[in-house]
Amino acid sequence: MKIRFDPDFDGGAWPGPLGSGDREASAGEAWLGELGFVDRLETALGLGGPTPTAGERAAALVPALRQTDGFWSASVEVDPLGSARELLRWRDELVFSGWRGDTRDMPDRVVAMAQLSGALLAGIPDRIWQIEQTLKRRSAEVARLDLLEPANALPLAWRAVIAGLALQGTQVEDLILEPVATSVAKSDLSAARVPGLQPKLDGSLQLLRPDGPWSAAVEVAAWLATRTENLASTDDRDSVVIISPTPLLDTELRRFGLPTTGAGEPQGGSTLLEILPLVLALGWKPAAPEDAVALLSLPESPVPRAIRNRLLRALAEWPAVGSGMWNEEIKKRLEAIDNTARRDRECERLDAIFSEPVERRGRSYPVAEIRKRTALVRNWLHGRRGRLNDPENITLVRAIDAAVSQCAAFERIVGLAGLENWGPADIQRFLDEARHGLAAETVYPAEAGLASVAAPGAIAGPARCVVWWNFSRHSAPRFARIPFTPKECAALEAAGIALPSPADRAVRHAQRWRRPLDQTSEALILVSPRANEAGDESHPHPLWDEIGARLDGDQPQRAEHDVFRAGAPYAQPRARRAQQPLVPPPAPAREWRVPAELLPLPDRASNSEVEDMLRCSMRWALGRVARLRGIDEIDVGISGRSLGKLAHALLEAVLPDAGNDRDKAHQLAIQWFDDHAPTHMAALFLPGHEADATRVRRILADSAARFTAFTHDAGLELQTTEQTIEGSGLGRTLFGIPDLVLGPKPVVVDAKWGGFNYRRRALETGTATQLAFYAHLLGQQADAPPEASSVAFFVLSGARILTTDEDLGGGALTVDGPSHAETWLALERGFDERKAQLARGLLLATANPDENGDGPAKDDAITQSGAVALKPNCMWCDFGGLCGAALIGVQR
């Protein structure tokens, strides 16, 4: 057996055993990295067994750390898994450097770590030392070992193994990779290897700096397509090597008709891997509504498909798990299932997922609940897989298998850690460890024609063209030293344990990442988008700084290596480009003509529909008539809209029972908020929102008390809350749901969370159309008193009441403005004008400028004709791209 060894070969190596000469086959030769070499030697020596993951090793150490006092104790209390991981890093580096658990003449912290040896699962350094010991008794049958990195540069553990192989007769050779000759003399590629670089811009060395990864993938694939006509042929199979490709690049390679590399997602890209974290997160009380939305929105979910949309609608109405509407939808779903066994299974599963047994205040998640929920997800996955018999579902089957593996890994880690109660951070870290242990998920298979390796150091032979895909600073390894004191380091050195310095390790890696520059003969493309896939700013790999330092001239002139930068590769032969001027964006149109018969007016309308028509007839036609709507967006945060709905629910429940007792109203509001708000608006009770919850609780209690005092002082009583009333007007049947109706003098009150100045201005200008609409309907009710109604806004955030009726009393703030009857007349005139336009087939996109270039109205107003004109409400509109309002200000 002949082996070529280099630490960077674990993700593939170039050119590999077949890369020498015209060899069509290879036997007895392997190019191996650290993990591959360990596996090969263990197999040859009869060693082996289960290999724990990094997460399992760290979890297994947690119980010992918690039970043993040491310098780590304070850290373990805060972050047990992180502390275990860091101590394992220290210990493994010590073992790599020759420490075997000895305590004699060792620093106190090393002696303390030796006490933990019984709780340790074997890692790579332990396996290497076991190989070294076994080599004294058995032969590994390695005839030759070629090292691309000198043996004296490797850790002591590897040097001991190599020495053991040499004693068995293995021929050990240190190979030196000489730079290959480039196809063009004195090209940028060859000149960049030595000082004195003078750029020629011949295309042999290029730094690709597009805006983002997607545009980079398009440019690379397009460049490869123009450079090589047939990459899949035998003659061209060594023409391109891609370093660290990703599924994104494979997607574009396939789109351009090129072979794919078989790149995989490091932690899996399946949405099934999100189920376990979401099910665990939904155990907290109250559950974050965004977690429920995420689970219900997954393509595959343990929640039955037939109920997902219903529960999403319930969350849109009340953003909380367990609201009245939520429970009613689940009840309807279960009652619709005739099969008793199936109904019981679904009931049990839904209850287990959404039961919320763990109080957030305690921040302690019982391990029994973790095991229960993990088993629920695992069993559902097994059942889902068992129902897949169609061979076309192989992709889904693989995704399910990966999710099952995730559950199994998480269960093992949970068992090894031995924790009885878990904090949110602990759960997330252990979930991350379980996911890190998953095999990479391949999106497209590897095809002949393109070679790929995972690391730049794997380019260990001549290559005509190399594309270094992930040429970014964050891809360069970072090395942290063990924080030993000089005295501790001296004691270790005296014992023969020489820890490598971070500088020495960085130099070793720097020598390896130079290989693509030295081994490429025609073109080296360094791909470093300005932003990564997360949108964060990204910078080129440190090799780029080395190339810049080799430029000829003084240091201030070395910034000229920017000449190698390009948004798209400059290739030979160059692809033909046709200069096509961009068409200017379409001008937003205010007037739209359609057949009048397509714009029927409703026979029965609410205030919101009438206001939609007045604000923007284009939006009204698209939304109300054509029934178009944008993508469903569920607001689960703390917004003015959701706070207003919460306030309406509280007032509806509290005010009828409070009578005119201010103190009772205050107490009932507090009690209602504490009992019901978590199932109406869970976001207020999530960590970090304690101040918001306190503020909203105070505002609502004060508002209930203030309104009760107002009715008492004004001699009024609450008649109805949130009840539908009907009447006629505008030539059709009208209906509405006023928030509060008082008597015996009829008063319509519209409760609003905020916007005090806006409400006051609406009363002053006579544009409070909603109040006028309700007052008009209230006067038509059978039990309506003969006297005219009054109207008022109740602004809860300030506990203030605004009205135009100076005789209302009760401490209401009187605004000097038209009566609601005058506002109704203005509403009628505005409606008649809009109705006449619709009869002519004219729709107005009022957000767009008119023929004079005047923009939309900034405020609601009464026109010279006495008609109400309401400004467009574009922030709540999904049709800006259709009417052109979204294109205002766009340039090309």
mmCIF file with all atom_site columns, N, CA, C and O in Angstrom, residues 744-788:
data_model
loop_
_atom_site.group_PDB
_atom_site.id
_atom_site.type_symbol
_atom_site.label_atom_id
_atom_site.label_alt_id
_atom_site.label_comp_id
_atom_site.label_asym_id
_atom_site.label_entity_id
_atom_site.label_seq_id
_atom_site.pdbx_PDB_ins_code
_atom_site.Cartn_x
_atom_site.Cartn_y
_atom_site.Cartn_z
_atom_site.occupancy
_atom_site.B_iso_or_equiv
_atom_site.pdbx_formal_charge
_atom_site.auth_seq_id
_atom_site.auth_comp_id
_atom_site.auth_asym_id
_atom_site.auth_atom_id
_atom_site.pdbx_PDB_model_num
ATOM 1   N N  . PRO A 1 744 ? -78.176 57.259 27.941 1.00 0.00 ? 744 PRO A N  1
ATOM 2   C CA . PRO A 1 744 ? -79.348 57.378 27.060 1.00 0.00 ? 744 PRO A CA 1
ATOM 3   C C  . PRO A 1 744 ? -79.135 58.339 25.892 1.00 0.00 ? 744 PRO A C  1
ATOM 4   O O  . PRO A 1 744 ? -79.744 58.174 24.844 1.00 0.00 ? 744 PRO A O  1
ATOM 5   N N  . LYS A 1 745 ? -78.306 59.361 26.088 1.00 0.00 ? 745 LYS A N  1
ATOM 6   C CA . LYS A 1 745 ? -77.972 60.170 24.929 1.00 0.00 ? 745 LYS A CA 1
ATOM 7   C C  . LYS A 1 745 ? -77.064 59.338 24.033 1.00 0.00 ? 745 LYS A C  1
ATOM 8   O O  . LYS A 1 745 ? -76.016 58.875 24.475 1.00 0.00 ? 745 LYS A O  1
ATOM 9   N N  . PRO A 1 746 ? -77.445 59.124 22.769 1.00 0.00 ? 746 PRO A N  1
ATOM 10  C CA . PRO A 1 746 ? -76.650 58.222 21.930 1.00 0.00 ? 746 PRO A CA 1
ATOM 11  C C  . PRO A 1 746 ? -75.268 58.802 21.624 1.00 0.00 ? 746 PRO A C  1
ATOM 12  O O  . PRO A 1 746 ? -75.148 59.928 21.117 1.00 0.00 ? 746 PRO A O  1
ATOM 13  N N  . VAL A 1 747 ? -74.245 58.038 21.960 1.00 0.00 ? 747 VAL A N  1
ATOM 14  C CA . VAL A 1 747 ? -72.862 58.432 21.701 1.00 0.00 ? 747 VAL A CA 1
ATOM 15  C C  . VAL A 1 747 ? -72.140 57.223 21.102 1.00 0.00 ? 747 VAL A C  1
ATOM 16  O O  . VAL A 1 747 ? -72.148 56.136 21.694 1.00 0.00 ? 747 VAL A O  1
ATOM 17  N N  . VAL A 1 748 ? -71.542 57.442 19.934 1.00 0.00 ? 748 VAL A N  1
ATOM 18  C CA . VAL A 1 748 ? -70.736 56.392 19.296 1.00 0.00 ? 748 VAL A CA 1
ATOM 19  C C  . VAL A 1 748 ? -69.271 56.679 19.606 1.00 0.00 ? 748 VAL A C  1
ATOM 20  O O  . VAL A 1 748 ? -68.779 57.785 19.330 1.00 0.00 ? 748 VAL A O  1
ATOM 21  N N  . VAL A 1 749 ? -68.588 55.700 20.177 1.00 0.00 ? 749 VAL A N  1
ATOM 22  C CA . VAL A 1 749 ? -67.181 55.861 20.560 1.00 0.00 ? 749 VAL A CA 1
ATOM 23  C C  . VAL A 1 749 ? -66.340 54.841 19.792 1.00 0.00 ? 749 VAL A C  1
ATOM 24  O O  . VAL A 1 749 ? -66.644 53.645 19.798 1.00 0.00 ? 749 VAL A O  1
ATOM 25  N N  . ASP A 1 750 ? -65.319 55.348 19.141 1.00 0.00 ? 750 ASP A N  1
ATOM 26  C CA . ASP A 1 750 ? -64.385 54.475 18.418 1.00 0.00 ? 750 ASP A CA 1
ATOM 27  C C  . ASP A 1 750 ? -63.072 54.443 19.199 1.00 0.00 ? 750 ASP A C  1
ATOM 28  O O  . ASP A 1 750 ? -62.410 55.478 19.357 1.00 0.00 ? 750 ASP A O  1
ATOM 29  N N  . ALA A 1 751 ? -62.713 53.273 19.721 1.00 0.00 ? 751 ALA A N  1
ATOM 30  C CA . ALA A 1 751 ? -61.490 53.134 20.517 1.00 0.00 ? 751 ALA A CA 1
ATOM 31  C C  . ALA A 1 751 ? -60.302 52.896 19.599 1.00 0.00 ? 751 ALA A C  1
ATOM 32  O O  . ALA A 1 751 ? -60.326 52.013 18.751 1.00 0.00 ? 751 ALA A O  1
ATOM 33  N N  . LYS A 1 752 ? -59.256 53.693 19.766 1.00 0.00 ? 752 LYS A N  1
ATOM 34  C CA . LYS A 1 752 ? -58.042 53.578 18.979 1.00 0.00 ? 752 LYS A CA 1
ATOM 35  C C  . LYS A 1 752 ? -56.851 53.491 19.935 1.00 0.00 ? 752 LYS A C  1
ATOM 36  O O  . LYS A 1 752 ? -56.819 54.154 20.974 1.00 0.00 ? 752 LYS A O  1
ATOM 37  N N  . TRP A 1 753 ? -55.862 52.691 19.547 1.00 0.00 ? 753 TRP A N  1
ATOM 38  C CA . TRP A 1 753 ? -54.705 52.543 20.433 1.00 0.00 ? 753 TRP A CA 1
ATOM 39  C C  . TRP A 1 753 ? -53.893 53.832 20.525 1.00 0.00 ? 753 TRP A C  1
ATOM 40  O O  . TRP A 1 753 ? -53.480 54.243 21.590 1.00 0.00 ? 753 TRP A O  1
ATOM 41  N N  . GLY A 1 754 ? -53.639 54.445 19.374 1.00 0.00 ? 754 GLY A N  1
ATOM 42  C CA . GLY A 1 754 ? -52.819 55.657 19.373 1.00 0.00 ? 754 GLY A CA 1
ATOM 43  C C  . GLY A 1 754 ? -53.271 56.605 18.286 1.00 0.00 ? 754 GLY A C  1
ATOM 44  O O  . GLY A 1 754 ? -54.403 56.563 17.799 1.00 0.00 ? 754 GLY A O  1
ATOM 45  N N  . GLY A 1 755 ? -52.374 57.496 17.875 1.00 0.00 ? 755 GLY A N  1
ATOM 46  C CA . GLY A 1 755 ? -52.685 58.464 16.822 1.00 0.00 ? 755 GLY A CA 1
ATOM 47  C C  . GLY A 1 755 ? -53.522 59.618 17.311 1.00 0.00 ? 755 GLY A C  1
ATOM 48  O O  . GLY A 1 755 ? -54.466 60.045 16.621 1.00 0.00 ? 755 GLY A O  1
ATOM 49  N N  . PHE A 1 756 ? -53.188 60.168 18.483 1.00 0.00 ? 756 PHE A N  1
ATOM 50  C CA . PHE A 1 756 ? -54.014 61.241 19.067 1.00 0.00 ? 756 PHE A CA 1
ATOM 51  C C  . PHE A 1 756 ? -54.105 62.434 18.121 1.00 0.00 ? 756 PHE A C  1
ATOM 52  O O  . PHE A 1 756 ? -55.199 62.948 17.855 1.00 0.00 ? 756 PHE A O  1
ATOM 53  N N  . ASN A 1 757 ? -52.990 62.891 17.584 1.00 0.00 ? 757 ASN A N  1
ATOM 54  C CA . ASN A 1 757 ? -53.004 64.069 16.719 1.00 0.00 ? 757 ASN A CA 1
ATOM 55  C C  . ASN A 1 757 ? -53.784 63.815 15.438 1.00 0.00 ? 757 ASN A C  1
ATOM 56  O O  . ASN A 1 757 ? -54.493 64.700 14.935 1.00 0.00 ? 757 ASN A O  1
ATOM 57  N N  . TYR A 1 758 ? -53.634 62.623 14.893 1.00 0.00 ? 758 TYR A N  1
ATOM 58  C CA . TYR A 1 758 ? -54.361 62.290 13.656 1.00 0.00 ? 758 TYR A CA 1
ATOM 59  C C  . TYR A 1 758 ? -55.864 62.292 13.903 1.00 0.00 ? 758 TYR A C  1
ATOM 60  O O  . TYR A 1 758 ? -56.650 62.809 13.099 1.00 0.00 ? 758 TYR A O  1
ATOM 61  N N  . ARG A 1 759 ? -56.300 61.731 15.039 1.00 0.00 ? 759 ARG A N  1
ATOM 62  C CA . ARG A 1 759 ? -57.738 61.690 15.350 1.00 0.00 ? 759 ARG A CA 1
ATOM 63  C C  . ARG A 1 759 ? -58.283 63.108 15.577 1.00 0.00 ? 759 ARG A C  1
ATOM 64  O O  . ARG A 1 759 ? -59.380 63.433 15.135 1.00 0.00 ? 759 ARG A O  1
ATOM 65  N N  . ARG A 1 760 ? -57.525 63.917 16.278 1.00 0.00 ? 760 ARG A N  1
ATOM 66  C CA . ARG A 1 760 ? -57.979 65.292 16.524 1.00 0.00 ? 760 ARG A CA 1
ATOM 67  C C  . ARG A 1 760 ? -58.109 66.057 15.208 1.00 0.00 ? 760 ARG A C  1
ATOM 68  O O  . ARG A 1 760 ? -59.084 66.785 15.001 1.00 0.00 ? 760 ARG A O  1
ATOM 69  N N  . ARG A 1 761 ? -57.125 65.870 14.306 1.00 0.00 ? 761 ARG A N  1
ATOM 70  C CA . ARG A 1 761 ? -57.189 66.555 13.025 1.00 0.00 ? 761 ARG A CA 1
ATOM 71  C C  . ARG A 1 761 ? -58.376 66.077 12.202 1.00 0.00 ? 761 ARG A C  1
ATOM 72  O O  . ARG A 1 761 ? -59.013 66.860 11.483 1.00 0.00 ? 761 ARG A O  1
ATOM 73  N N  . ALA A 1 762 ? -58.710 64.769 12.300 1.00 0.00 ? 762 ALA A N  1
ATOM 74  C CA . ALA A 1 762 ? -59.861 64.245 11.562 1.00 0.00 ? 762 ALA A CA 1
ATOM 75  C C  . ALA A 1 762 ? -61.155 64.905 12.036 1.00 0.00 ? 762 ALA A C  1
ATOM 76  O O  . ALA A 1 762 ? -62.039 65.229 11.227 1.00 0.00 ? 762 ALA A O  1
ATOM 77  N N  . LEU A 1 763 ? -61.287 65.124 13.348 1.00 0.00 ? 763 LEU A N  1
ATOM 78  C CA . LEU A 1 763 ? -62.484 65.800 13.860 1.00 0.00 ? 763 LEU A CA 1
ATOM 79  C C  . LEU A 1 763 ? -62.495 67.269 13.467 1.00 0.00 ? 763 LEU A C  1
ATOM 80  O O  . LEU A 1 763 ? -63.550 67.840 13.163 1.00 0.00 ? 763 LEU A O  1
ATOM 81  N N  . GLU A 1 764 ? -61.337 67.899 13.464 1.00 0.00 ? 764 GLU A N  1
ATOM 82  C CA . GLU A 1 764 ? -61.269 69.321 13.119 1.00 0.00 ? 764 GLU A CA 1
ATOM 83  C C  . GLU A 1 764 ? -61.615 69.568 11.652 1.00 0.00 ? 764 GLU A C  1
ATOM 84  O O  . GLU A 1 764 ? -62.285 70.547 11.319 1.00 0.00 ? 764 GLU A O  1
ATOM 85  N N  . THR A 1 765 ? -61.190 68.675 10.770 1.00 0.00 ? 765 THR A N  1
ATOM 86  C CA . THR A 1 765 ? -61.390 68.879 9.328  1.00 0.00 ? 765 THR A CA 1
ATOM 87  C C  . THR A 1 765 ? -62.662 68.234 8.808  1.00 0.00 ? 765 THR A C  1
ATOM 88  O O  . THR A 1 765 ? -63.002 68.407 7.634  1.00 0.00 ? 765 THR A O  1
ATOM 89  N N  . GLY A 1 766 ? -63.341 67.466 9.648  1.00 0.00 ? 766 GLY A N  1
ATOM 90  C CA . GLY A 1 766 ? -64.567 66.810 9.190  1.00 0.00 ? 766 GLY A CA 1
ATOM 91  C C  . GLY A 1 766 ? -64.302 65.576 8.348  1.00 0.00 ? 766 GLY A C  1
ATOM 92  O O  . GLY A 1 766 ? -65.125 65.237 7.487  1.00 0.00 ? 766 GLY A O  1
ATOM 93  N N  . THR A 1 767 ? -63.178 64.897 8.581  1.00 0.00 ? 767 THR A N  1
ATOM 94  C CA . THR A 1 767 ? -62.861 63.691 7.807  1.00 0.00 ? 767 THR A CA 1
ATOM 95  C C  . THR A 1 767 ? -62.923 62.420 8.655  1.00 0.00 ? 767 THR A C  1
ATOM 96  O O  . THR A 1 767 ? -62.420 61.386 8.239  1.00 0.00 ? 767 THR A O  1
ATOM 97  N N  . ALA A 1 768 ? -63.540 62.478 9.831  1.00 0.00 ? 768 ALA A N  1
ATOM 98  C CA . ALA A 1 768 ? -63.711 61.286 10.661 1.00 0.00 ? 768 ALA A CA 1
ATOM 99  C C  . ALA A 1 768 ? -64.878 60.477 10.117 1.00 0.00 ? 768 ALA A C  1
ATOM 100 O O  . ALA A 1 768 ? -65.956 60.379 10.719 1.00 0.00 ? 768 ALA A O  1
ATOM 101 N N  . THR A 1 769 ? -64.672 59.881 8.941  1.00 0.00 ? 769 THR A N  1
ATOM 102 C CA . THR A 1 769 ? -65.767 59.228 8.219  1.00 0.00 ? 769 THR A CA 1
ATOM 103 C C  . THR A 1 769 ? -66.282 57.988 8.934  1.00 0.00 ? 769 THR A C  1
ATOM 104 O O  . THR A 1 769 ? -67.464 57.657 8.820  1.00 0.00 ? 769 THR A O  1
ATOM 105 N N  . GLN A 1 770 ? -65.414 57.298 9.652  1.00 0.00 ? 770 GLN A N  1
ATOM 106 C CA . GLN A 1 770 ? -65.872 56.076 10.322 1.00 0.00 ? 770 GLN A CA 1
ATOM 107 C C  . GLN A 1 770 ? -66.894 56.409 11.408 1.00 0.00 ? 770 GLN A C  1
ATOM 108 O O  . GLN A 1 770 ? -67.937 55.751 11.521 1.00 0.00 ? 770 GLN A O  1
ATOM 109 N N  . LEU A 1 771 ? -66.629 57.432 12.196 1.00 0.00 ? 771 LEU A N  1
ATOM 110 C CA . LEU A 1 771 ? -67.583 57.842 13.227 1.00 0.00 ? 771 LEU A CA 1
ATOM 111 C C  . LEU A 1 771 ? -68.888 58.329 12.603 1.00 0.00 ? 771 LEU A C  1
ATOM 112 O O  . LEU A 1 771 ? -69.994 58.008 13.086 1.00 0.00 ? 771 LEU A O  1
ATOM 113 N N  . ALA A 1 772 ? -68.802 59.103 11.523 1.00 0.00 ? 772 ALA A N  1
ATOM 114 C CA . ALA A 1 772 ? -70.008 59.588 10.853 1.00 0.00 ? 772 ALA A CA 1
ATOM 115 C C  . ALA A 1 772 ? -70.810 58.425 10.283 1.00 0.00 ? 772 ALA A C  1
ATOM 116 O O  . ALA A 1 772 ? -72.054 58.424 10.320 1.00 0.00 ? 772 ALA A O  1
ATOM 117 N N  . PHE A 1 773 ? -70.128 57.423 9.761  1.00 0.00 ? 773 PHE A N  1
ATOM 118 C CA . PHE A 1 773 ? -70.779 56.231 9.202  1.00 0.00 ? 773 PHE A CA 1
ATOM 119 C C  . PHE A 1 773 ? -71.574 55.517 10.291 1.00 0.00 ? 773 PHE A C  1
ATOM 120 O O  . PHE A 1 773 ? -72.759 55.184 10.107 1.00 0.00 ? 773 PHE A O  1
ATOM 121 N N  . TYR A 1 774 ? -70.933 55.288 11.454 1.00 0.00 ? 774 TYR A N  1
ATOM 122 C CA . TYR A 1 774 ? -71.612 54.593 12.549 1.00 0.00 ? 774 TYR A CA 1
ATOM 123 C C  . TYR A 1 774 ? -72.779 55.428 13.103 1.00 0.00 ? 774 TYR A C  1
ATOM 124 O O  . TYR A 1 774 ? -73.852 54.883 13.424 1.00 0.00 ? 774 TYR A O  1
ATOM 125 N N  . ALA A 1 775 ? -72.566 56.713 13.232 1.00 0.00 ? 775 ALA A N  1
ATOM 126 C CA . ALA A 1 775 ? -73.636 57.570 13.763 1.00 0.00 ? 775 ALA A CA 1
ATOM 127 C C  . ALA A 1 775 ? -74.839 57.582 12.821 1.00 0.00 ? 775 ALA A C  1
ATOM 128 O O  . ALA A 1 775 ? -76.004 57.605 13.268 1.00 0.00 ? 775 ALA A O  1
ATOM 129 N N  . HIS A 1 776 ? -74.585 57.579 11.517 1.00 0.00 ? 776 HIS A N  1
ATOM 130 C CA . HIS A 1 776 ? -75.673 57.536 10.533 1.00 0.00 ? 776 HIS A CA 1
ATOM 131 C C  . HIS A 1 776 ? -76.481 56.250 10.698 1.00 0.00 ? 776 HIS A C  1
ATOM 132 O O  . HIS A 1 776 ? -77.734 56.287 10.656 1.00 0.00 ? 776 HIS A O  1
ATOM 133 N N  . LEU A 1 777 ? -75.803 55.116 10.893 1.00 0.00 ? 777 LEU A N  1
ATOM 134 C CA . LEU A 1 777 ? -76.522 53.846 11.064 1.00 0.00 ? 777 LEU A CA 1
ATOM 135 C C  . LEU A 1 777 ? -77.235 53.806 12.409 1.00 0.00 ? 777 LEU A C  1
ATOM 136 O O  . LEU A 1 777 ? -78.355 53.284 12.507 1.00 0.00 ? 777 LEU A O  1
ATOM 137 N N  . LEU A 1 778 ? -76.607 54.352 13.444 1.00 0.00 ? 778 LEU A N  1
ATOM 138 C CA . LEU A 1 778 ? -77.209 54.297 14.776 1.00 0.00 ? 778 LEU A CA 1
ATOM 139 C C  . LEU A 1 778 ? -78.531 55.058 14.813 1.00 0.00 ? 778 LEU A C  1
ATOM 140 O O  . LEU A 1 778 ? -79.493 54.644 15.475 1.00 0.00 ? 778 LEU A O  1
ATOM 141 N N  . GLY A 1 779 ? -78.611 56.138 14.092 1.00 0.00 ? 779 GLY A N  1
ATOM 142 C CA . GLY A 1 779 ? -79.848 56.915 14.074 1.00 0.00 ? 779 GLY A CA 1
ATOM 143 C C  . GLY A 1 779 ? -80.994 56.203 13.395 1.00 0.00 ? 779 GLY A C  1
ATOM 144 O O  . GLY A 1 779 ? -82.160 56.620 13.527 1.00 0.00 ? 779 GLY A O  1
ATOM 145 N N  . GLN A 1 780 ? -80.715 55.128 12.640 1.00 0.00 ? 780 GLN A N  1
ATOM 146 C CA . GLN A 1 780 ? -81.762 54.392 11.939 1.00 0.00 ? 780 GLN A CA 1
ATOM 147 C C  . GLN A 1 780 ? -82.254 53.172 12.720 1.00 0.00 ? 780 GLN A C  1
ATOM 148 O O  . GLN A 1 780 ? -83.160 52.477 12.256 1.00 0.00 ? 780 GLN A O  1
ATOM 149 N N  . GLN A 1 781 ? -81.671 52.918 13.903 1.00 0.00 ? 781 GLN A N  1
ATOM 150 C CA . GLN A 1 781 ? -82.083 51.749 14.652 1.00 0.00 ? 781 GLN A CA 1
ATOM 151 C C  . GLN A 1 781 ? -83.468 51.953 15.265 1.00 0.00 ? 781 GLN A C  1
ATOM 152 O O  . GLN A 1 781 ? -83.882 53.090 15.547 1.00 0.00 ? 781 GLN A O  1
ATOM 153 N N  . ALA A 1 782 ? -84.165 50.859 15.443 1.00 0.00 ? 782 ALA A N  1
ATOM 154 C CA . ALA A 1 782 ? -85.564 50.933 15.897 1.00 0.00 ? 782 ALA A CA 1
ATOM 155 C C  . ALA A 1 782 ? -85.679 51.581 17.269 1.00 0.00 ? 782 ALA A C  1
ATOM 156 O O  . ALA A 1 782 ? -86.644 52.300 17.552 1.00 0.00 ? 782 ALA A O  1
ATOM 157 N N  . ASP A 1 783 ? -84.709 51.343 18.143 1.00 0.00 ? 783 ASP A N  1
ATOM 158 C CA . ASP A 1 783 ? -84.790 51.888 19.502 1.00 0.00 ? 783 ASP A CA 1
ATOM 159 C C  . ASP A 1 783 ? -83.982 53.160 19.663 1.00 0.00 ? 783 ASP A C  1
ATOM 160 O O  . ASP A 1 783 ? -83.655 53.577 20.770 1.00 0.00 ? 783 ASP A O  1
ATOM 161 N N  . ALA A 1 784 ? -83.648 53.807 18.549 1.00 0.00 ? 784 ALA A N  1
ATOM 162 C CA . ALA A 1 784 ? -82.831 55.016 18.620 1.00 0.00 ? 784 ALA A CA 1
ATOM 163 C C  . ALA A 1 784 ? -83.628 56.166 19.196 1.00 0.00 ? 784 ALA A C  1
ATOM 164 O O  . ALA A 1 784 ? -84.776 56.401 18.791 1.00 0.00 ? 784 ALA A O  1
ATOM 165 N N  . PRO A 1 785 ? -83.069 56.921 20.141 1.00 0.00 ? 785 PRO A N  1
ATOM 166 C CA . PRO A 1 785 ? -83.767 58.099 20.685 1.00 0.00 ? 785 PRO A CA 1
ATOM 167 C C  . PRO A 1 785 ? -83.855 59.199 19.638 1.00 0.00 ? 785 PRO A C  1
ATOM 168 O O  . PRO A 1 785 ? -83.087 59.219 18.678 1.00 0.00 ? 785 PRO A O  1
ATOM 169 N N  . PRO A 1 786 ? -84.761 60.112 19.834 1.00 0.00 ? 786 PRO A N  1
ATOM 170 C CA . PRO A 1 786 ? -84.952 61.160 18.815 1.00 0.00 ? 786 PRO A CA 1
ATOM 171 C C  . PRO A 1 786 ? -83.810 62.148 18.729 1.00 0.00 ? 786 PRO A C  1
ATOM 172 O O  . PRO A 1 786 ? -83.599 62.770 17.687 1.00 0.00 ? 786 PRO A O  1
ATOM 173 N N  . GLU A 1 787 ? -83.078 62.331 19.810 1.00 0.00 ? 787 GLU A N  1
ATOM 174 C CA . GLU A 1 787 ? -82.023 63.335 19.766 1.00 0.00 ? 787 GLU A CA 1
ATOM 175 C C  . GLU A 1 787 ? -80.856 62.850 18.922 1.00 0.00 ? 787 GLU A C  1
ATOM 176 O O  . GLU A 1 787 ? -80.624 61.658 18.745 1.00 0.00 ? 787 GLU A O  1
ATOM 177 N N  . ALA A 1 788 ? -80.088 63.810 18.407 1.00 0.00 ? 788 ALA A N  1
ATOM 178 C CA . ALA A 1 788 ? -78.966 63.488 17.523 1.00 0.00 ? 788 ALA A CA 1
ATOM 179 C C  . ALA A 1 788 ? -77.848 62.806 18.301 1.00 0.00 ? 788 ALA A C  1
ATOM 180 O O  . ALA A 1 788 ? -77.635 63.068 19.491 1.00 0.00 ? 788 ALA A O  1
#
